[in-house]
mmCIF file of C-alpha atoms in Angstrom:
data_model
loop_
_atom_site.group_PDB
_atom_site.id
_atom_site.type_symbol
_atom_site.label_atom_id
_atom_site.label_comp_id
_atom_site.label_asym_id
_atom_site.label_seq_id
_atom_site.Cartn_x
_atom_site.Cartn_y
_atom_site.Cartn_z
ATOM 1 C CA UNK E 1 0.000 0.000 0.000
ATOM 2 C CA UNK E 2 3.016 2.340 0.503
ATOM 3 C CA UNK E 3 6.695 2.775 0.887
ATOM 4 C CA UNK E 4 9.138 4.931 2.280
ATOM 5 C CA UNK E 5 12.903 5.693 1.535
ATOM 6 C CA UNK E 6 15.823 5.531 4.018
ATOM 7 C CA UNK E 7 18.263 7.547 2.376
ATOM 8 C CA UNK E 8 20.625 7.230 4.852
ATOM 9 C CA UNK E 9 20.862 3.460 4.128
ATOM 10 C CA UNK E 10 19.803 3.425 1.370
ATOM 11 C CA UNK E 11 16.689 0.895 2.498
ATOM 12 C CA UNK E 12 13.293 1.117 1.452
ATOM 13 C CA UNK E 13 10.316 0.504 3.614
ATOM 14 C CA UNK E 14 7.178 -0.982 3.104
ATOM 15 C CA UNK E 15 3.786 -1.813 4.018
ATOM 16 C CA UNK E 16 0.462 -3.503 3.019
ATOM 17 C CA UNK E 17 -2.507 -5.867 3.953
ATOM 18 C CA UNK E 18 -2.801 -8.586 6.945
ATOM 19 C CA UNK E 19 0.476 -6.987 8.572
ATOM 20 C CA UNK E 20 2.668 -6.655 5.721
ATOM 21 C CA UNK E 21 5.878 -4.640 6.601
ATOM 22 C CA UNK E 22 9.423 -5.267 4.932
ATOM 23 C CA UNK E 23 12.277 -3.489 4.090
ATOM 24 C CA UNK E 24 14.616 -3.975 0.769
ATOM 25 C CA UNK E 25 18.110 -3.400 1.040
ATOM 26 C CA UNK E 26 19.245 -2.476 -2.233
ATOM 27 C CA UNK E 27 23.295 -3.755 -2.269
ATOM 28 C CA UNK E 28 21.933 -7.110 -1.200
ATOM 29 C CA UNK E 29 18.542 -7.606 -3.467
ATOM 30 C CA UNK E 30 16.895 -9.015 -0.509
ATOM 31 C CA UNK E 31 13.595 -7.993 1.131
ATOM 32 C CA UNK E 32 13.379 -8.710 4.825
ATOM 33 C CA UNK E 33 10.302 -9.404 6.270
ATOM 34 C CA UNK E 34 9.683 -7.099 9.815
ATOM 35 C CA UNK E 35 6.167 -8.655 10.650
ATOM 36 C CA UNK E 36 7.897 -10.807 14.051
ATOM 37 C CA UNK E 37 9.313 -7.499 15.228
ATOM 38 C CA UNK E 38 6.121 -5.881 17.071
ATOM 39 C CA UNK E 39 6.216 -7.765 20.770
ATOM 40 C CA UNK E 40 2.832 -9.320 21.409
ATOM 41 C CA UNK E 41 1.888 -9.384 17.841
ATOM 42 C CA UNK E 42 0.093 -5.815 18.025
ATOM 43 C CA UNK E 43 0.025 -5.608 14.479
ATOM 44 C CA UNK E 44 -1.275 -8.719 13.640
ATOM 45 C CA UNK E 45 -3.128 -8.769 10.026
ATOM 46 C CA UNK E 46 -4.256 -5.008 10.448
ATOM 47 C CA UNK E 47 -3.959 -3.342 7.118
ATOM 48 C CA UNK E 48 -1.255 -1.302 6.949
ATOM 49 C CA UNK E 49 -1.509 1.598 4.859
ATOM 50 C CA UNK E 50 1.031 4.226 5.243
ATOM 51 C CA UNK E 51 4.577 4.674 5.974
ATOM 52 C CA UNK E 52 7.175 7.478 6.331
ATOM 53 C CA UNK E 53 10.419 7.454 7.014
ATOM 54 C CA UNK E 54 11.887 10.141 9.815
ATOM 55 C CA UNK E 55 15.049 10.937 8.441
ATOM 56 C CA UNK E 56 16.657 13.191 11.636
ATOM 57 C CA UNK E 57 16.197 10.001 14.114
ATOM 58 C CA UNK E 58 16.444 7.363 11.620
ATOM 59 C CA UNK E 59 13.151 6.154 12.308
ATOM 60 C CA UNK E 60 10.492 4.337 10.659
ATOM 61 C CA UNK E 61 6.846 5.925 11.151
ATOM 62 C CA UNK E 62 3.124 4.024 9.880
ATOM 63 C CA UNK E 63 -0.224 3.358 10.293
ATOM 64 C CA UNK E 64 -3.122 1.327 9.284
ATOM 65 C CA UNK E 65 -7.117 0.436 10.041
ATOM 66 C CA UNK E 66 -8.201 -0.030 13.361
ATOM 67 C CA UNK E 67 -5.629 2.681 15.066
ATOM 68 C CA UNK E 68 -2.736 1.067 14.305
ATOM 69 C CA UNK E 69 -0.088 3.570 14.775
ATOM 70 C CA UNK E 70 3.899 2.942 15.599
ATOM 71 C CA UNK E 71 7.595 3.100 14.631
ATOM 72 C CA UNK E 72 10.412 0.583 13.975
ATOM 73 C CA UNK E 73 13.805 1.192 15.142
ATOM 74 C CA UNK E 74 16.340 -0.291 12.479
ATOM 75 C CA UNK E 75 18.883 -0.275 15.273
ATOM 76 C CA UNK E 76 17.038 -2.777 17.883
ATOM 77 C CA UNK E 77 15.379 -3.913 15.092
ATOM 78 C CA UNK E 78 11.425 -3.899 17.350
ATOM 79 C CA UNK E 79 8.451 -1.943 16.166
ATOM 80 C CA UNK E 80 6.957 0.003 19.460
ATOM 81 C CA UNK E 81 3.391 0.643 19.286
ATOM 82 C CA UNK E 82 2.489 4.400 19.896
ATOM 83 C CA UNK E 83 -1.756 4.018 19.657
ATOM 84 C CA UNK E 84 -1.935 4.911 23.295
ATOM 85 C CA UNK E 85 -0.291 7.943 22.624
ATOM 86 C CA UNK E 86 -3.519 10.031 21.784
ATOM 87 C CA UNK E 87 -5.173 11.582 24.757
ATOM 88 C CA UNK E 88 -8.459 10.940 25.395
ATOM 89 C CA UNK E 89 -8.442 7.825 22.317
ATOM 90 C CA UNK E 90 -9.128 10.490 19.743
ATOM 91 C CA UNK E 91 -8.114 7.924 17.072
ATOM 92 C CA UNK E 92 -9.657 4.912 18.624
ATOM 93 C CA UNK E 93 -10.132 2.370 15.976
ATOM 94 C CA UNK E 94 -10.388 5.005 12.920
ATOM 95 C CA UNK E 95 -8.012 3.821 9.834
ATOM 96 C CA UNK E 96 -5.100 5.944 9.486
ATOM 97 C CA UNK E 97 -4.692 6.553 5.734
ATOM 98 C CA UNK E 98 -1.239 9.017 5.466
ATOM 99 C CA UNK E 99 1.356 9.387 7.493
ATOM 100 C CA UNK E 100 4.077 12.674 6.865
ATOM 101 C CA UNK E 101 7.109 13.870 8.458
ATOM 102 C CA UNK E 102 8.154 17.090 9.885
ATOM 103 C CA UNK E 103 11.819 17.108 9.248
ATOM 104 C CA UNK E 104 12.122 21.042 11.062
ATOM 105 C CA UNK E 105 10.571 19.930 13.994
ATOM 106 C CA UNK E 106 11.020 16.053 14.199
ATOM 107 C CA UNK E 107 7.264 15.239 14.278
ATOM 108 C CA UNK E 108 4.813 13.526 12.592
ATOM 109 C CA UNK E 109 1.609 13.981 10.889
ATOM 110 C CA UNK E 110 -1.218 11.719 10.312
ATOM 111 C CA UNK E 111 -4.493 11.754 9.035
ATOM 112 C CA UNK E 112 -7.674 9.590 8.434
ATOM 113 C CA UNK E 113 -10.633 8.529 9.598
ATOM 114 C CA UNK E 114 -13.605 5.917 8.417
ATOM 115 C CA UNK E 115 -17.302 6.122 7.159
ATOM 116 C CA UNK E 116 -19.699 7.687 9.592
ATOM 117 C CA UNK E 117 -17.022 8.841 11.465
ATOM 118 C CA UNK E 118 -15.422 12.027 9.448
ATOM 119 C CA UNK E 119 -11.611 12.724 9.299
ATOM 120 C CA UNK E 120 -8.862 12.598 11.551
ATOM 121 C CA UNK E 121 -5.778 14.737 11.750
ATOM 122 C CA UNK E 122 -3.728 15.015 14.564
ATOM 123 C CA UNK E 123 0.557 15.468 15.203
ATOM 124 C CA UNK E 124 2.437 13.071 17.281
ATOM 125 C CA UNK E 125 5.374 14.575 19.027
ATOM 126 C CA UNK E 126 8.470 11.928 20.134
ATOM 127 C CA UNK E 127 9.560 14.002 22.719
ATOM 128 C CA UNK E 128 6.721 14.382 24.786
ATOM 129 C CA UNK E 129 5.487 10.962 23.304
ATOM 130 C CA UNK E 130 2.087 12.366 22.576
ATOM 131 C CA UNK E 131 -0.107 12.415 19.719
ATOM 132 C CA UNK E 132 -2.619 15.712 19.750
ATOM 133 C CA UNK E 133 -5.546 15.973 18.208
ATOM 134 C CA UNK E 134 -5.612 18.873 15.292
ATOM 135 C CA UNK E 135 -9.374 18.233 14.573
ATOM 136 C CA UNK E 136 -10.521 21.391 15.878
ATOM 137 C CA UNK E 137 -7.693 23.501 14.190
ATOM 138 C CA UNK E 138 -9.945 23.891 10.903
ATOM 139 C CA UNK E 139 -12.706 27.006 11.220
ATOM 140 C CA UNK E 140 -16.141 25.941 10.820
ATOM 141 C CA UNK E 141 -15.518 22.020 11.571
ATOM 142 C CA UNK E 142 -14.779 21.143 7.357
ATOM 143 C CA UNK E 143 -12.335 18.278 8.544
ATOM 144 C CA UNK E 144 -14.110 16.312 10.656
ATOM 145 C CA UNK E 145 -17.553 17.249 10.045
ATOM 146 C CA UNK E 146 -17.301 16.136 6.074
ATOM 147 C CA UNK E 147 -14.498 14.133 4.640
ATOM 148 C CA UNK E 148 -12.212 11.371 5.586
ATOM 149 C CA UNK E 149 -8.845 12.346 4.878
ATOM 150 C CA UNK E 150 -6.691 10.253 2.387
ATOM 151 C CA UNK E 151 -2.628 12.193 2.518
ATOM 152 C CA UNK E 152 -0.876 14.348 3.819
ATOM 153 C CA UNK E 153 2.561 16.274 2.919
ATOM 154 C CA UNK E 154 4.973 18.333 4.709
ATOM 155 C CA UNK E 155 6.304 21.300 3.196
ATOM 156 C CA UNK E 156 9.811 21.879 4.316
ATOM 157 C CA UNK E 157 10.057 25.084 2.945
ATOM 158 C CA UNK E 158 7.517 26.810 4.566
ATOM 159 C CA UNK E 159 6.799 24.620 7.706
ATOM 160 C CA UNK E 160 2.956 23.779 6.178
ATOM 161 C CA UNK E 161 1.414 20.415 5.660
ATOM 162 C CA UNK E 162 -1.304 20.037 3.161
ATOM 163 C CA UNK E 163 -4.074 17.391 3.135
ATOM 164 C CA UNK E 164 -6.001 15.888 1.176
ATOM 165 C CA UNK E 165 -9.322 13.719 0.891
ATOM 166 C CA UNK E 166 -13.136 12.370 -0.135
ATOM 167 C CA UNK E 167 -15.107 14.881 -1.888
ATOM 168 C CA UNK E 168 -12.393 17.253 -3.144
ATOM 169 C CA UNK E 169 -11.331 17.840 0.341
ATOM 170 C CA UNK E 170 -8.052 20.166 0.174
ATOM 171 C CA UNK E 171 -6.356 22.096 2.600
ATOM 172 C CA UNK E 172 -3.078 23.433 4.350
ATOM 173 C CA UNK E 173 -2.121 23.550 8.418
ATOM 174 C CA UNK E 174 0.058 26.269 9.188
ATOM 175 C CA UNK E 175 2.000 25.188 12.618
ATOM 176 C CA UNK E 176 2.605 29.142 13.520
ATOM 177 C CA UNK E 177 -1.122 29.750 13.518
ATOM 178 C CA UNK E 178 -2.546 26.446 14.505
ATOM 179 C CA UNK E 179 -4.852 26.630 12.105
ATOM 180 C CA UNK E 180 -6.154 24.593 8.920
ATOM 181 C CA UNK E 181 -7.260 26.717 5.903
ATOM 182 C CA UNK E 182 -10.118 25.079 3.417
ATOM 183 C CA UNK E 183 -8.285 25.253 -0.306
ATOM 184 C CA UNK E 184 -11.373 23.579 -2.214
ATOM 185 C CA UNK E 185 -12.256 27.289 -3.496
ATOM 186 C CA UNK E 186 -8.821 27.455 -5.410
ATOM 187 C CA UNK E 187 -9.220 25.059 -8.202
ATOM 188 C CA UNK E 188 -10.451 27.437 -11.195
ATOM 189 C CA UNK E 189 -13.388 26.340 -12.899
ATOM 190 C CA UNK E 190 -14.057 23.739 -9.876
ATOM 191 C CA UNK E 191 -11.924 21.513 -11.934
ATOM 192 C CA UNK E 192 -12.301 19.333 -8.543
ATOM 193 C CA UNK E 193 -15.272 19.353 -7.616
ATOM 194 C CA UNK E 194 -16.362 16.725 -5.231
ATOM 195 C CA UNK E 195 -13.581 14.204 -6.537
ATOM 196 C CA UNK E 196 -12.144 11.516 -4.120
ATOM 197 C CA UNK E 197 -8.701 13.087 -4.136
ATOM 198 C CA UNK E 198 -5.620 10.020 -2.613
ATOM 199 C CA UNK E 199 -2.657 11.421 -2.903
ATOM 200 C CA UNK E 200 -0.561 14.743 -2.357
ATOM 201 C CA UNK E 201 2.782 15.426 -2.834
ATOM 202 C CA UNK E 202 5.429 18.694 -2.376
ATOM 203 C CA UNK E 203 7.980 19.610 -4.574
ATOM 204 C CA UNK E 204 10.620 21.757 -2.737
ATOM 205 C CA UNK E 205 12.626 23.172 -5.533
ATOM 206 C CA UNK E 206 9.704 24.566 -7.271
ATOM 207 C CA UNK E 207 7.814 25.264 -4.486
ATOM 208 C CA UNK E 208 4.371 23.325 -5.939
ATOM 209 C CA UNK E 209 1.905 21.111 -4.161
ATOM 210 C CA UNK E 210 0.910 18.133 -6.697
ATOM 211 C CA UNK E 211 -2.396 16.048 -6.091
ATOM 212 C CA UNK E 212 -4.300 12.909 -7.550
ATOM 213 C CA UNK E 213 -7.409 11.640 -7.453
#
């Protein structure tokens, strides 16, 4: 379902259905399979749908259906399970659909959510080992009121992370303001309309935010 590069080690990460995590190591042509390394089999066959790889503490970040949220450590080689990070079980059992990382701040964003339920976006922090809930940063409830959200990407450049989802659903959280702007009204001729859009991506040297739906 996704996949990550480690460009320090030139490793790539990846993750799919009923638990499926690996990594392929390039100089050898072998994928390794990481399922055994989550103690107590948290991840069991959870669908696994996003994964990120935090390149300033060589960490692996991802997420999948039923709350599954956690990182792998390439040096003890375990996967630690961060769900009980979120105050107050804001994500519960919601799917977590894209995963981002702040590389300016070391954190990491995530977004989601499930039918009948809205989205989800929230920020996990690894120094205070939290995960808070960014829900309410968006003016007049579009996030979780409307649209589950399907990606998210960080923009390094000016410390913003845009997201995207069901129904055209497009917008940008500025960290400065804590606040989430509604882009829908940008696209010229509503040349989105109410499309499912599933992927976003930024492109530092031109400064553009590409999306797909």
């Amino acid at each position: 379902n996704s996949v990550t590069y480690d460009s320090n080690n030139n490793l790539a990460y990846l993750v799919g259905d009923s638990g499926v995590f690996g990594v392929y190591d390039r100089t050898s042509n072998v994928t390794e399979d990481l399922r055994a390394t989550d103690s107590g089999d948290w991840i069991g066959t959870s669908s696994l749908g996003s994964v990120v790889y935090g390149s300033n503490i060589k960490l692996i970040y991802f997420g999948g259906d039923l709350g599954v949220f956690g990182v792998y450590n390439r040096t003890s080689n375990s996967t630690e399970n961060l769900n009980a990070t979120d105050n107050n079980n804001w994500i519960g059992n919601l799917l977590i659909r894209g995963i981002t990382y702040d590389s300016n701040h070391d954190l990491v964003y995530l977004v989601g959510g499930t039918i009948g339920s809205g989205g989800i976006f929230g920020v996990y922090n690894r120094t205070s080992n939290s995960s808070e809930n960014l829900n309410t940063t968006d003016p007049g409830n579009w996030i979780l009121g409307n649209w589950i959200l399907r990606d998210i990407a960080y923009d390094s450049n000016n410390d913003l992370a845009y997201l995207v989802g069901e129904s055209g659903a497009f917008g940008v959280y500025n960290r400065t303001s804590n606040s989430t702007e509604n882009l829908r009204g940008t696209d010229t001729n509503d040349l989105v309309g109410t499309s499912d859009l599933q992927g976003v991506n930024y492109d530092s040297n031109n400064k553009l935010v590409y999306f797909i739906g």
